[in-house]
Short mmCIF file of C-alpha atoms in Angstrom, two decimals:
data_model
loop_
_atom_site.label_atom_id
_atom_site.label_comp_id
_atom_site.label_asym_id
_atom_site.label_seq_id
_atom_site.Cartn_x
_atom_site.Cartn_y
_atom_site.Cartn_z
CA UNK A 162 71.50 -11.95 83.86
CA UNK A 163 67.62 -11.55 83.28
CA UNK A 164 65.75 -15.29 83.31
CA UNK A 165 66.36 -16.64 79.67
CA UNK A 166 62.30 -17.08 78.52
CA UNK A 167 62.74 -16.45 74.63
CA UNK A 168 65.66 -17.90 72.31
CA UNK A 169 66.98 -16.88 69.05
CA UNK A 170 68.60 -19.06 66.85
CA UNK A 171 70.24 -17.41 63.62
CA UNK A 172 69.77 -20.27 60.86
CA UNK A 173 72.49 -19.30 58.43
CA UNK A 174 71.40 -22.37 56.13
CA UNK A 175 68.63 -24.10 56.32
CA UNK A 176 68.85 -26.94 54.46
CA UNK A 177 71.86 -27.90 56.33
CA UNK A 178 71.73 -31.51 57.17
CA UNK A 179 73.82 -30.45 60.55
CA UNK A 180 72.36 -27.83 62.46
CA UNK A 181 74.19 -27.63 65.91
CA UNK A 182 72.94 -24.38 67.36
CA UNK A 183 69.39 -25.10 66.64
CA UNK A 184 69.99 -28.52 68.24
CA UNK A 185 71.78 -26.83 71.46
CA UNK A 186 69.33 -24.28 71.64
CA UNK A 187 66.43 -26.61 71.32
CA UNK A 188 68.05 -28.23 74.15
CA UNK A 189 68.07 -24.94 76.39
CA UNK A 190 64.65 -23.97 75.26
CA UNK A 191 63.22 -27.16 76.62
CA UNK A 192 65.51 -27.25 79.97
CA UNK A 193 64.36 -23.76 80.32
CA UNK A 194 60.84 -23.81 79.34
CA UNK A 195 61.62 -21.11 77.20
CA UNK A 196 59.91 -20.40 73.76
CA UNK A 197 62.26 -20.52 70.35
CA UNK A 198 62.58 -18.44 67.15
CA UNK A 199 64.36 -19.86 64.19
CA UNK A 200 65.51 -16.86 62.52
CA UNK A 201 67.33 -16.89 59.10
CA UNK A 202 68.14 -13.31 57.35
CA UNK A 203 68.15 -13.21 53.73
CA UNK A 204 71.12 -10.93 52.90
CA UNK A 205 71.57 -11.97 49.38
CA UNK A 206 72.01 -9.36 46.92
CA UNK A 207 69.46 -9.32 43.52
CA UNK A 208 71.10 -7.84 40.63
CA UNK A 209 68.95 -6.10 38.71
CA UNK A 210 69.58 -3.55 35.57
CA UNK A 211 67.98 -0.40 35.33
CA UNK A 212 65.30 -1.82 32.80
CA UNK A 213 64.50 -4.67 33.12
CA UNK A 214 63.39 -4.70 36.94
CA UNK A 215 59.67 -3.41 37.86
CA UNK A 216 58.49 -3.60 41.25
CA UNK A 217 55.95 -6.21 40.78
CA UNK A 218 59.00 -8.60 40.11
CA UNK A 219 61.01 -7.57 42.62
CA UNK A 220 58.57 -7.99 45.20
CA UNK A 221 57.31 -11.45 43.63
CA UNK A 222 61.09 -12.47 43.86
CA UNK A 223 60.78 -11.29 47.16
CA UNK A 224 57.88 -13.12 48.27
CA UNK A 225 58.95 -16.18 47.09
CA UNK A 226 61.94 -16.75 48.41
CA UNK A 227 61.05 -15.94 51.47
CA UNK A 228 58.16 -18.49 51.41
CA UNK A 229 60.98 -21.29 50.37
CA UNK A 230 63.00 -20.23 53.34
CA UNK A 231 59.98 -20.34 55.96
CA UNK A 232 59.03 -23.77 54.22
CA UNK A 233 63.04 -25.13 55.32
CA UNK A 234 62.87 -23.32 58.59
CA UNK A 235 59.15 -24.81 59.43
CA UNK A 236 60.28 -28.35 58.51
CA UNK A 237 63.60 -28.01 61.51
CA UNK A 238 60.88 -26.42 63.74
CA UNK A 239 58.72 -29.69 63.39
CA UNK A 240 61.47 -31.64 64.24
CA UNK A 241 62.42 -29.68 67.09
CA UNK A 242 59.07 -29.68 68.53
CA UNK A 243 58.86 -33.38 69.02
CA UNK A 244 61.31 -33.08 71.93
CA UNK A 245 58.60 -30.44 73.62
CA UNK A 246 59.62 -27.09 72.54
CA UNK A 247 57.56 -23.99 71.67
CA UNK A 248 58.93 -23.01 68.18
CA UNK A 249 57.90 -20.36 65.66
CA UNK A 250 59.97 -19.57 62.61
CA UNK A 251 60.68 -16.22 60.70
CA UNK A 252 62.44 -15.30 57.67
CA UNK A 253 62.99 -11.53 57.01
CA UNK A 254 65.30 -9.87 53.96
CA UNK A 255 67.87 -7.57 55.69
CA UNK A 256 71.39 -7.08 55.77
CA UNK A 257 74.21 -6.96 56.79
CA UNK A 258 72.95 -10.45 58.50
CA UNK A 259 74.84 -9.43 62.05
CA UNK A 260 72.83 -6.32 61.64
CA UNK A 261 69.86 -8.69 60.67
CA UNK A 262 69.92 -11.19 63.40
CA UNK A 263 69.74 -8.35 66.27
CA UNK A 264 67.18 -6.33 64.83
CA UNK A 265 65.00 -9.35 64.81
CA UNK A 266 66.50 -10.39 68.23
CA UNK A 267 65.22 -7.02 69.60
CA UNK A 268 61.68 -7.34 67.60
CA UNK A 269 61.26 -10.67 69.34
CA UNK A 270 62.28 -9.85 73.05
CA UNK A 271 64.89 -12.40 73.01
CA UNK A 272 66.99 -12.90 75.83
CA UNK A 273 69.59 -15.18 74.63
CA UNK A 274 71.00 -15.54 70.82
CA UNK A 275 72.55 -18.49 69.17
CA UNK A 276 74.29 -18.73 66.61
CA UNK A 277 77.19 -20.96 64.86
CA UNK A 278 80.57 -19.92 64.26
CA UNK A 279 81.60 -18.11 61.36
CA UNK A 280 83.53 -20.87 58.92
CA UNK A 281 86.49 -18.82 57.87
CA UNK A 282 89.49 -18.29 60.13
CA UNK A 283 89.23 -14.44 62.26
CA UNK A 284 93.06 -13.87 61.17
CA UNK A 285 93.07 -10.18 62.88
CA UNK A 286 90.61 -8.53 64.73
CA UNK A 287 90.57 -5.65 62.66
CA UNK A 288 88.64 -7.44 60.09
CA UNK A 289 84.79 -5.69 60.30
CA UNK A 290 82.97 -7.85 57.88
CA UNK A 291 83.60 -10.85 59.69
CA UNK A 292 79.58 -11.96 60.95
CA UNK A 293 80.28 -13.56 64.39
CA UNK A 294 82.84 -10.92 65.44
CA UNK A 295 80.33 -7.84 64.78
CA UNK A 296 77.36 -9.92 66.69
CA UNK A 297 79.60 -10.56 69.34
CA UNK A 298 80.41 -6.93 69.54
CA UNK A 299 77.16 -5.23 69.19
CA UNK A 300 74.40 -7.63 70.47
CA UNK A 301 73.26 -5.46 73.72
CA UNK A 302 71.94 -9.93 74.29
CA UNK A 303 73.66 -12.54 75.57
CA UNK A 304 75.40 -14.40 72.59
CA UNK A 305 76.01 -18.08 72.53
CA UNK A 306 78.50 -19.34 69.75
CA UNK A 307 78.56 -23.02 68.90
CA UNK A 308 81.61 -24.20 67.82
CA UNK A 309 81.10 -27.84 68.59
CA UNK A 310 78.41 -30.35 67.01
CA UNK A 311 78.56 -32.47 70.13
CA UNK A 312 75.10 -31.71 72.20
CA UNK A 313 75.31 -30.89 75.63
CA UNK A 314 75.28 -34.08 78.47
CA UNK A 315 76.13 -32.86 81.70
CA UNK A 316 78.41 -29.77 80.13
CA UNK A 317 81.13 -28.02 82.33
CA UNK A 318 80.78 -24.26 82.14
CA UNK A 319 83.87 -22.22 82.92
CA UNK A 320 82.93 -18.47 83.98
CA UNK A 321 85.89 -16.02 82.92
CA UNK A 322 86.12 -13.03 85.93
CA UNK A 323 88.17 -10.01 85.66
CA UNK A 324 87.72 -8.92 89.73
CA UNK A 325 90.63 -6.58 89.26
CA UNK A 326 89.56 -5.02 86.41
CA UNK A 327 92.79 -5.00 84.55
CA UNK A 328 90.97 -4.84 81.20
CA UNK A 329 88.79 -2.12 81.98
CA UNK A 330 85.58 -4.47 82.57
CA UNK A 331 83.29 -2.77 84.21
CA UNK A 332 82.78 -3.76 87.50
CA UNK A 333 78.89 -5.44 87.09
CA UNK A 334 80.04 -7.43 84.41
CA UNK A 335 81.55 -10.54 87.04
CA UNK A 336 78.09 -10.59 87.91
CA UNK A 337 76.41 -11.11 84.83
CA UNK A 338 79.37 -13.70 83.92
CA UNK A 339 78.69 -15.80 87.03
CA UNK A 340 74.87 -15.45 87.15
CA UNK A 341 75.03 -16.60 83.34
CA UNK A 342 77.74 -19.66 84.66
CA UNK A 343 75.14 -20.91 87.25
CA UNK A 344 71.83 -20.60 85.04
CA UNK A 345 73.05 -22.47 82.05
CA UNK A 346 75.14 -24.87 84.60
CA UNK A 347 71.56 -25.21 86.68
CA UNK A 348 69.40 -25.99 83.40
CA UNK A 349 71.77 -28.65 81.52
CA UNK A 350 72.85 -30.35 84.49
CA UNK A 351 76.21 -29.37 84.15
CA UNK A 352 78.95 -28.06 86.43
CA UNK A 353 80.15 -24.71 87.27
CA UNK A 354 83.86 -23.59 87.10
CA UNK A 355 85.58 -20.07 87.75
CA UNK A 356 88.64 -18.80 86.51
CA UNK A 357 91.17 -15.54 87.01
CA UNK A 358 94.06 -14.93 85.27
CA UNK A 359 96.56 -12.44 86.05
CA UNK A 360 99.35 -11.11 83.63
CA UNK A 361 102.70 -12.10 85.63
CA UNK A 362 104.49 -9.86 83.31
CA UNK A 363 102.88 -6.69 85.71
CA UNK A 364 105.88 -8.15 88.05
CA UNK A 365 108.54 -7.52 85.66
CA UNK A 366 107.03 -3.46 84.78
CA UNK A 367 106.83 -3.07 88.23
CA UNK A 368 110.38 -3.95 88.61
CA UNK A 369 111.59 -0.32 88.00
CA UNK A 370 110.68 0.46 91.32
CA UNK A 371 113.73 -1.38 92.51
CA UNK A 372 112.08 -3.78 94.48
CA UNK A 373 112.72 -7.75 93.80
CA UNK A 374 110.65 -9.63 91.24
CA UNK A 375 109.99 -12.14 93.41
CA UNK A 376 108.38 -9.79 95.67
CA UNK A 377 106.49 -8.25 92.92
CA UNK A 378 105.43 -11.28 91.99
CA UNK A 379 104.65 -12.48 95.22
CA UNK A 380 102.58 -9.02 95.30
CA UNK A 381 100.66 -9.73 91.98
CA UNK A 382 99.46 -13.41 92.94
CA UNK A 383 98.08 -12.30 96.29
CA UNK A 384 96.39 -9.50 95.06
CA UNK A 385 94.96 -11.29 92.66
CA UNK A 386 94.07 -14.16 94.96
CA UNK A 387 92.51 -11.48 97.23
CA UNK A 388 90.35 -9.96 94.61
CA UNK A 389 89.49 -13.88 93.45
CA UNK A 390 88.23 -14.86 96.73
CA UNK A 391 85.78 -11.73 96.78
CA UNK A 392 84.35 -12.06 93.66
CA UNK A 393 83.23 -15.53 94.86
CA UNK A 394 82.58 -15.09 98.25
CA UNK A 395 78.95 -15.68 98.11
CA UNK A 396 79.16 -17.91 95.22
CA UNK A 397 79.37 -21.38 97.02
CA UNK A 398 81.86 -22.46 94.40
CA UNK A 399 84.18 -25.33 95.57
CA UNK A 400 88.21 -24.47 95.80
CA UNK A 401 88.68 -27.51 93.54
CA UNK A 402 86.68 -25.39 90.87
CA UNK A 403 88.20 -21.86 91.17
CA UNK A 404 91.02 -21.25 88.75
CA UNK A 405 93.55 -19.02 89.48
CA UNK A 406 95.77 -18.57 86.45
CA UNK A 407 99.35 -16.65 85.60
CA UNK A 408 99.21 -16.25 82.25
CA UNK A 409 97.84 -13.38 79.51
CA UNK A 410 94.24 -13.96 79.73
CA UNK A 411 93.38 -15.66 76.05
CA UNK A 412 96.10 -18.42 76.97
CA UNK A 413 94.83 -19.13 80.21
CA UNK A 414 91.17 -19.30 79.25
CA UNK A 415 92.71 -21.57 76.31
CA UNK A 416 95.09 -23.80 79.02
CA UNK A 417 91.80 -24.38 81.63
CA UNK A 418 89.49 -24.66 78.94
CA UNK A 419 91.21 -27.44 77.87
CA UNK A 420 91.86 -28.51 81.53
CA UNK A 421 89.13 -28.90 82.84
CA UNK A 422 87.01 -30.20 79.53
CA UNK A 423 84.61 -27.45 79.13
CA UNK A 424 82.20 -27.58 76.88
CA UNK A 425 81.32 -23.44 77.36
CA UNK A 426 83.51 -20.72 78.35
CA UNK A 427 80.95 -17.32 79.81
CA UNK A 428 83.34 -14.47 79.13
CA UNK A 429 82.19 -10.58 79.27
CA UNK A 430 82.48 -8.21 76.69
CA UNK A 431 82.55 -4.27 76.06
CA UNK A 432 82.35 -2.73 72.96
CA UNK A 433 85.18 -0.67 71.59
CA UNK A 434 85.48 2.04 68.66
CA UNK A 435 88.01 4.03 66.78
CA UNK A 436 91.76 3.30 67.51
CA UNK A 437 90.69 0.76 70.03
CA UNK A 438 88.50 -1.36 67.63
CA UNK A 439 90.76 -1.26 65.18
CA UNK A 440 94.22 -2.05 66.89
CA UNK A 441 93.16 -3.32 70.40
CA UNK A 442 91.84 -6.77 69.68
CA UNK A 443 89.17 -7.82 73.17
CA UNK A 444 89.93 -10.93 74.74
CA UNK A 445 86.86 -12.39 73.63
CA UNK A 446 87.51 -11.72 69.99
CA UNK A 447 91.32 -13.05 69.88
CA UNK A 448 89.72 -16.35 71.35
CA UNK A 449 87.34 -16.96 68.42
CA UNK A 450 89.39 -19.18 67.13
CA UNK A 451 91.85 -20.92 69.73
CA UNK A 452 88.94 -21.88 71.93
CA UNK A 453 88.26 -25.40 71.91
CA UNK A 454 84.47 -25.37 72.69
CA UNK A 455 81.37 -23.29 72.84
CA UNK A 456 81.82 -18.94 73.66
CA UNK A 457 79.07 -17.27 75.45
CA UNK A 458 79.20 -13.67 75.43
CA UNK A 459 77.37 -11.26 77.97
CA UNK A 460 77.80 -7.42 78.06
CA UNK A 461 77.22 -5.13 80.98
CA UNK A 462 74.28 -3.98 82.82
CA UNK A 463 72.61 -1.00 80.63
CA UNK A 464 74.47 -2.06 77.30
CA UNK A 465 72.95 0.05 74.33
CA UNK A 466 72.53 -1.81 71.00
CA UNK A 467 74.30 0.37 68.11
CA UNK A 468 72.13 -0.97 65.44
CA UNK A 469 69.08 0.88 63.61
CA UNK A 470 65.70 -0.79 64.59
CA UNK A 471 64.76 0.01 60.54
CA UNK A 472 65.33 -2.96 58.05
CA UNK A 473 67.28 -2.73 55.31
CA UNK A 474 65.31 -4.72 53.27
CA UNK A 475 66.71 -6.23 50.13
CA UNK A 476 70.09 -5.53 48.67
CA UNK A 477 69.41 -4.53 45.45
CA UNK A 478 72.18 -3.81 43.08
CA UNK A 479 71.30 -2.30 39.79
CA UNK A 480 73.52 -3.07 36.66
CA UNK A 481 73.81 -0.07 34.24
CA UNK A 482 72.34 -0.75 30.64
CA UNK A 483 75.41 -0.74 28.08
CA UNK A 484 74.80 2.41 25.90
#
Protein backbone atom coordinates (compact mmCIF):
# COMPACT_ATOMS: atom_id res chain seq x y z
CA UNK A 1 0.00 0.00 0.00
CA UNK A 2 1.48 3.40 -1.35
CA UNK A 3 2.01 6.10 1.80
CA UNK A 4 -1.57 7.62 2.31
CA UNK A 5 -0.60 11.69 1.58
CA UNK A 6 -4.10 12.86 0.12
CA UNK A 7 -7.70 11.88 1.55
CA UNK A 8 -11.06 11.91 0.06
CA UNK A 9 -14.00 12.19 1.93
CA UNK A 10 -17.40 11.75 -0.07
CA UNK A 11 -19.87 14.25 1.85
CA UNK A 12 -23.20 12.74 0.93
CA UNK A 13 -24.99 15.62 3.03
CA UNK A 14 -23.64 18.39 4.12
CA UNK A 15 -25.66 19.91 6.40
CA UNK A 16 -25.66 16.84 8.40
CA UNK A 17 -25.27 17.68 12.00
CA UNK A 18 -23.28 14.08 12.27
CA UNK A 19 -20.62 13.66 9.95
CA UNK A 20 -18.53 10.53 11.00
CA UNK A 21 -16.31 9.94 8.01
CA UNK A 22 -15.24 13.47 7.76
CA UNK A 23 -14.54 13.30 11.51
CA UNK A 24 -12.47 9.83 11.08
CA UNK A 25 -10.81 11.04 8.19
CA UNK A 26 -9.91 14.33 9.71
CA UNK A 27 -8.46 12.20 12.28
CA UNK A 28 -6.17 10.18 9.72
CA UNK A 29 -5.34 13.27 7.80
CA UNK A 30 -3.81 14.85 10.84
CA UNK A 31 -2.08 11.45 12.24
CA UNK A 32 -0.81 11.20 8.78
CA UNK A 33 0.08 14.61 7.84
CA UNK A 34 -1.85 14.08 4.92
CA UNK A 35 -3.88 16.84 3.04
CA UNK A 36 -8.00 16.41 2.82
CA UNK A 37 -10.67 16.93 0.13
CA UNK A 38 -14.27 17.19 1.13
CA UNK A 39 -15.94 16.05 -1.88
CA UNK A 40 -19.79 16.04 -2.30
CA UNK A 41 -21.30 15.05 -5.94
CA UNK A 42 -24.41 16.63 -6.92
CA UNK A 43 -26.35 13.80 -8.64
CA UNK A 44 -29.72 15.30 -8.43
CA UNK A 45 -31.76 15.23 -11.41
CA UNK A 46 -33.43 18.88 -12.83
CA UNK A 47 -36.56 18.33 -14.58
CA UNK A 48 -36.96 20.47 -17.15
CA UNK A 49 -39.69 20.56 -20.20
CA UNK A 50 -38.75 21.05 -23.58
CA UNK A 51 -39.75 24.87 -23.44
CA UNK A 52 -39.40 26.26 -20.83
CA UNK A 53 -35.56 25.50 -20.10
CA UNK A 54 -32.78 27.83 -21.89
CA UNK A 55 -29.29 27.38 -21.13
CA UNK A 56 -28.73 30.52 -19.32
CA UNK A 57 -31.09 28.99 -16.57
CA UNK A 58 -29.81 25.85 -16.50
CA UNK A 59 -26.43 26.89 -16.00
CA UNK A 60 -27.54 29.71 -13.38
CA UNK A 61 -29.33 26.74 -11.55
CA UNK A 62 -26.20 25.17 -11.92
CA UNK A 63 -24.01 27.67 -10.54
CA UNK A 64 -25.89 28.23 -7.71
CA UNK A 65 -26.31 25.31 -6.20
CA UNK A 66 -23.14 24.44 -6.41
CA UNK A 67 -22.04 27.67 -4.63
CA UNK A 68 -24.66 26.62 -1.63
CA UNK A 69 -22.98 23.28 -1.47
CA UNK A 70 -19.23 24.68 -1.38
CA UNK A 71 -20.64 27.31 1.24
CA UNK A 72 -21.84 23.86 3.65
CA UNK A 73 -18.74 21.99 2.71
CA UNK A 74 -16.33 25.21 3.53
CA UNK A 75 -18.08 25.74 6.89
CA UNK A 76 -17.11 21.51 8.01
CA UNK A 77 -13.66 22.33 6.47
CA UNK A 78 -13.25 25.30 9.02
CA UNK A 79 -14.10 23.20 11.66
CA UNK A 80 -11.90 20.53 10.71
CA UNK A 81 -9.00 22.71 10.35
CA UNK A 82 -8.89 23.79 13.92
CA UNK A 83 -7.57 20.35 14.88
CA UNK A 84 -4.47 21.06 12.22
CA UNK A 85 -5.53 19.67 9.00
CA UNK A 86 -4.92 20.84 5.42
CA UNK A 87 -8.49 20.95 3.93
CA UNK A 88 -9.85 22.12 0.59
CA UNK A 89 -13.42 21.50 -0.47
CA UNK A 90 -15.05 20.72 -3.96
CA UNK A 91 -18.42 20.31 -5.19
CA UNK A 92 -18.85 18.99 -8.80
CA UNK A 93 -22.43 17.91 -10.63
CA UNK A 94 -21.96 14.26 -11.83
CA UNK A 95 -23.58 11.11 -11.52
CA UNK A 96 -24.09 8.25 -10.78
CA UNK A 97 -22.38 9.62 -7.33
CA UNK A 98 -20.15 6.14 -7.03
CA UNK A 99 -19.16 7.06 -10.49
CA UNK A 100 -18.78 10.71 -9.13
CA UNK A 101 -16.74 10.21 -6.08
CA UNK A 102 -13.87 8.21 -8.10
CA UNK A 103 -13.61 10.39 -10.91
CA UNK A 104 -12.88 13.16 -8.52
CA UNK A 105 -10.80 10.69 -6.38
CA UNK A 106 -8.61 10.13 -9.50
CA UNK A 107 -8.61 14.10 -10.45
CA UNK A 108 -7.27 14.69 -6.96
CA UNK A 109 -4.49 11.93 -6.61
CA UNK A 110 -6.10 10.53 -3.65
CA UNK A 111 -4.78 7.66 -2.03
CA UNK A 112 -7.35 6.71 0.39
CA UNK A 113 -11.37 7.33 0.09
CA UNK A 114 -13.89 7.66 2.80
CA UNK A 115 -16.99 7.41 2.77
CA UNK A 116 -20.18 6.43 5.07
CA UNK A 117 -22.27 3.54 4.67
CA UNK A 118 -25.07 3.41 2.46
CA UNK A 119 -28.43 3.71 4.88
CA UNK A 120 -30.58 1.06 3.32
CA UNK A 121 -30.06 -2.63 4.02
CA UNK A 122 -27.67 -4.54 0.85
CA UNK A 123 -30.44 -7.45 0.86
CA UNK A 124 -28.56 -9.34 -2.21
CA UNK A 125 -25.57 -8.61 -3.84
CA UNK A 126 -27.01 -8.53 -7.09
CA UNK A 127 -28.46 -5.21 -6.44
CA UNK A 128 -26.18 -2.60 -8.86
CA UNK A 129 -27.60 0.67 -7.81
CA UNK A 130 -26.69 0.24 -4.39
CA UNK A 131 -23.73 3.41 -3.89
CA UNK A 132 -21.30 1.77 -1.38
CA UNK A 133 -21.37 -1.65 -3.07
CA UNK A 134 -20.35 -0.19 -6.69
CA UNK A 135 -17.46 2.09 -4.88
CA UNK A 136 -16.36 -0.77 -3.15
CA UNK A 137 -16.18 -2.65 -6.35
CA UNK A 138 -14.69 -0.29 -8.74
CA UNK A 139 -12.48 2.20 -6.75
CA UNK A 140 -8.88 1.05 -8.25
CA UNK A 141 -8.23 3.28 -4.16
CA UNK A 142 -8.27 2.05 -1.01
CA UNK A 143 -11.91 2.48 0.38
CA UNK A 144 -12.67 3.13 3.98
CA UNK A 145 -16.44 2.66 5.02
CA UNK A 146 -17.62 4.11 8.30
CA UNK A 147 -20.19 2.38 9.80
CA UNK A 148 -19.67 3.58 13.33
CA UNK A 149 -19.98 7.31 14.74
CA UNK A 150 -17.61 6.45 17.55
CA UNK A 151 -14.02 8.21 16.59
CA UNK A 152 -11.08 6.25 16.71
CA UNK A 153 -8.98 5.99 20.41
CA UNK A 154 -6.48 3.46 20.23
CA UNK A 155 -8.62 1.30 17.41
CA UNK A 156 -7.88 -2.52 16.88
CA UNK A 157 -7.45 -3.28 13.20
CA UNK A 158 -8.09 -6.85 12.12
CA UNK A 159 -6.29 -7.69 8.64
CA UNK A 160 -8.40 -10.44 6.70
CA UNK A 161 -5.59 -12.90 4.65
CA UNK A 162 -6.50 -15.42 2.17
CA UNK A 163 -2.66 -17.19 2.04
CA UNK A 164 -4.24 -20.15 0.34
CA UNK A 165 -5.99 -18.45 -2.07
CA UNK A 166 -9.19 -20.35 -1.85
CA UNK A 167 -11.15 -17.38 -3.22
CA UNK A 168 -9.10 -16.72 -6.06
CA UNK A 169 -7.26 -13.56 -4.38
CA UNK A 170 -4.52 -12.88 -6.07
CA UNK A 171 -1.55 -13.62 -4.44
CA UNK A 172 -0.16 -9.65 -3.78
CA UNK A 173 -3.26 -8.82 -2.32
CA UNK A 174 -2.09 -10.30 1.59
CA UNK A 175 0.37 -7.77 1.12
CA UNK A 176 -1.51 -4.82 0.50
CA UNK A 177 -4.05 -6.11 3.35
CA UNK A 178 -1.27 -6.29 5.96
CA UNK A 179 0.78 -3.23 4.84
CA UNK A 180 -2.72 -1.31 5.03
CA UNK A 181 -3.26 -3.25 8.82
CA UNK A 182 0.11 -1.84 10.09
CA UNK A 183 -0.11 1.84 8.54
CA UNK A 184 -3.49 2.72 9.83
CA UNK A 185 -2.60 0.55 13.18
CA UNK A 186 0.92 2.75 13.25
CA UNK A 187 -0.92 6.26 12.72
CA UNK A 188 -4.01 5.91 15.28
CA UNK A 189 -2.18 4.20 17.85
CA UNK A 190 -4.02 1.23 17.55
CA UNK A 191 -3.27 -2.49 17.46
CA UNK A 192 -2.78 -4.90 14.76
CA UNK A 193 -4.64 -8.28 14.44
CA UNK A 194 -4.54 -11.10 11.64
CA UNK A 195 -6.98 -13.51 10.79
CA UNK A 196 -7.44 -16.86 8.37
CA UNK A 197 -10.31 -18.70 7.99
CA UNK A 198 -10.60 -21.91 6.35
CA UNK A 199 -13.92 -23.59 5.10
CA UNK A 200 -13.97 -27.00 7.24
CA UNK A 201 -16.61 -28.16 4.93
CA UNK A 202 -13.39 -28.84 2.19
CA UNK A 203 -13.03 -31.96 4.78
CA UNK A 204 -16.34 -33.33 4.17
CA UNK A 205 -15.90 -32.91 -0.21
CA UNK A 206 -12.78 -34.40 0.22
CA UNK A 207 -14.31 -37.28 1.91
CA UNK A 208 -15.03 -39.14 -1.42
CA UNK A 209 -11.64 -40.09 -1.54
CA UNK A 210 -12.33 -42.62 1.15
CA UNK A 211 -10.09 -41.38 3.55
CA UNK A 212 -11.42 -40.40 7.27
CA UNK A 213 -12.81 -36.94 7.98
CA UNK A 214 -10.89 -36.58 10.75
CA UNK A 215 -7.89 -36.96 8.73
CA UNK A 216 -9.14 -34.61 6.20
CA UNK A 217 -9.76 -32.37 8.61
CA UNK A 218 -6.73 -32.79 10.37
CA UNK A 219 -5.24 -32.14 6.68
CA UNK A 220 -7.23 -28.83 6.13
CA UNK A 221 -6.21 -27.13 9.58
CA UNK A 222 -2.52 -27.80 9.06
CA UNK A 223 -2.43 -26.68 5.75
CA UNK A 224 -3.99 -23.86 6.55
CA UNK A 225 -1.88 -23.26 9.63
CA UNK A 226 1.14 -23.78 7.33
CA UNK A 227 0.13 -21.26 4.78
CA UNK A 228 -0.88 -18.82 8.02
CA UNK A 229 2.46 -18.92 9.49
CA UNK A 230 4.07 -17.84 6.02
CA UNK A 231 2.05 -15.15 5.26
CA UNK A 232 3.26 -13.67 8.59
CA UNK A 233 6.55 -14.77 8.87
CA UNK A 234 8.17 -11.48 8.61
CA UNK A 235 5.32 -9.68 10.06
CA UNK A 236 6.38 -9.61 13.83
CA UNK A 237 2.77 -10.20 14.74
CA UNK A 238 2.30 -11.80 18.24
CA UNK A 239 0.60 -15.55 18.34
CA UNK A 240 -1.92 -14.02 20.76
CA UNK A 241 -2.99 -11.79 17.67
CA UNK A 242 -3.09 -14.28 14.73
CA UNK A 243 -6.51 -15.76 14.17
CA UNK A 244 -6.89 -18.90 12.78
CA UNK A 245 -10.55 -19.56 12.08
CA UNK A 246 -12.84 -22.78 10.82
CA UNK A 247 -15.61 -21.29 9.59
CA UNK A 248 -16.98 -19.79 5.92
CA UNK A 249 -15.06 -16.68 5.74
CA UNK A 250 -17.99 -13.80 6.26
CA UNK A 251 -18.86 -15.66 9.68
CA UNK A 252 -15.52 -15.81 10.88
CA UNK A 253 -14.55 -12.25 10.02
CA UNK A 254 -18.10 -11.55 11.78
CA UNK A 255 -17.19 -14.08 15.05
CA UNK A 256 -13.38 -12.29 15.54
CA UNK A 257 -14.57 -9.07 14.65
CA UNK A 258 -16.66 -9.18 17.39
CA UNK A 259 -13.95 -11.04 19.43
CA UNK A 260 -11.51 -9.20 19.54
CA UNK A 261 -13.46 -5.54 19.50
CA UNK A 262 -12.30 -4.19 16.30
CA UNK A 263 -13.06 -1.11 15.35
CA UNK A 264 -11.74 -1.86 11.36
CA UNK A 265 -11.68 -4.98 9.51
CA UNK A 266 -8.77 -4.50 6.10
CA UNK A 267 -10.22 -7.09 3.75
CA UNK A 268 -9.10 -7.37 -0.14
CA UNK A 269 -11.20 -7.19 -2.95
CA UNK A 270 -11.34 -8.17 -6.82
CA UNK A 271 -13.73 -7.09 -9.07
CA UNK A 272 -16.09 -9.49 -10.76
CA UNK A 273 -18.47 -9.27 -13.97
CA UNK A 274 -21.11 -11.17 -15.78
CA UNK A 275 -22.43 -14.43 -14.10
CA UNK A 276 -20.00 -13.87 -11.32
CA UNK A 277 -21.22 -10.31 -10.37
CA UNK A 278 -24.45 -11.16 -10.58
CA UNK A 279 -24.77 -14.59 -8.68
CA UNK A 280 -21.38 -14.87 -6.83
CA UNK A 281 -21.73 -12.38 -4.03
CA UNK A 282 -17.51 -11.37 -2.75
CA UNK A 283 -16.88 -11.75 0.74
CA UNK A 284 -16.48 -8.24 1.19
CA UNK A 285 -19.86 -7.36 -0.20
CA UNK A 286 -21.99 -10.12 1.84
CA UNK A 287 -20.29 -8.42 4.98
CA UNK A 288 -21.71 -4.92 4.33
CA UNK A 289 -24.08 -5.39 6.55
CA UNK A 290 -23.26 -8.09 9.37
CA UNK A 291 -20.03 -6.32 10.19
CA UNK A 292 -20.10 -4.67 13.37
CA UNK A 293 -17.54 -1.83 12.72
CA UNK A 294 -15.65 0.07 10.13
CA UNK A 295 -14.68 -2.01 6.31
CA UNK A 296 -11.59 -1.00 4.58
CA UNK A 297 -11.27 -2.20 1.20
CA UNK A 298 -7.90 -2.53 -0.85
CA UNK A 299 -7.62 -4.11 -4.36
CA UNK A 300 -4.55 -5.62 -5.93
CA UNK A 301 -1.38 -4.31 -7.19
CA UNK A 302 -2.11 -2.84 -10.91
CA UNK A 303 -6.01 -2.60 -10.33
CA UNK A 304 -7.59 -0.64 -13.37
CA UNK A 305 -10.45 1.76 -12.52
CA UNK A 306 -13.57 0.89 -14.92
CA UNK A 307 -14.94 4.32 -14.77
CA UNK A 308 -14.80 7.14 -17.61
CA UNK A 309 -12.46 10.05 -16.52
CA UNK A 310 -15.40 12.40 -18.47
CA UNK A 311 -18.16 13.94 -16.16
CA UNK A 312 -21.46 13.45 -16.63
CA UNK A 313 -22.46 16.63 -15.66
CA UNK A 314 -26.02 17.31 -14.71
CA UNK A 315 -28.88 14.90 -15.01
CA UNK A 316 -31.20 16.60 -16.89
CA UNK A 317 -34.54 15.11 -17.56
CA UNK A 318 -36.76 16.85 -19.98
CA UNK A 319 -40.65 16.61 -19.55
CA UNK A 320 -42.55 16.52 -22.92
CA UNK A 321 -44.99 19.57 -23.47
CA UNK A 322 -48.71 18.12 -23.46
CA UNK A 323 -49.93 18.65 -27.10
Amino acid sequence: MRDIRRILVAVKDPSARSLPAVAKAAQLAVALGAHLELFHAIDTSVYADTLGMSQERLGALQRGERAQYLQRLERIAARVRLHGAEVSVRAEWDYPGYEAVIREAGRFGADLIVAERHPRRHIAPGLLGLADWELLRLSPMPVLLVKRARPYHRPVILAAVDPTHAFAKPARLDDEILAAGERFGAALRGRLHVMHAYDPLRAGLLSVSGAPVADLEQSVVTESQAAFDRCLKSSGIPSSRRHLVGLHPVDAVVATAREVRGDIVVMGAVSRSGVKRLFIGNTAEQLLDRLPCDLLIVKPPRFAARVPRARRGVRLIVLQAPY
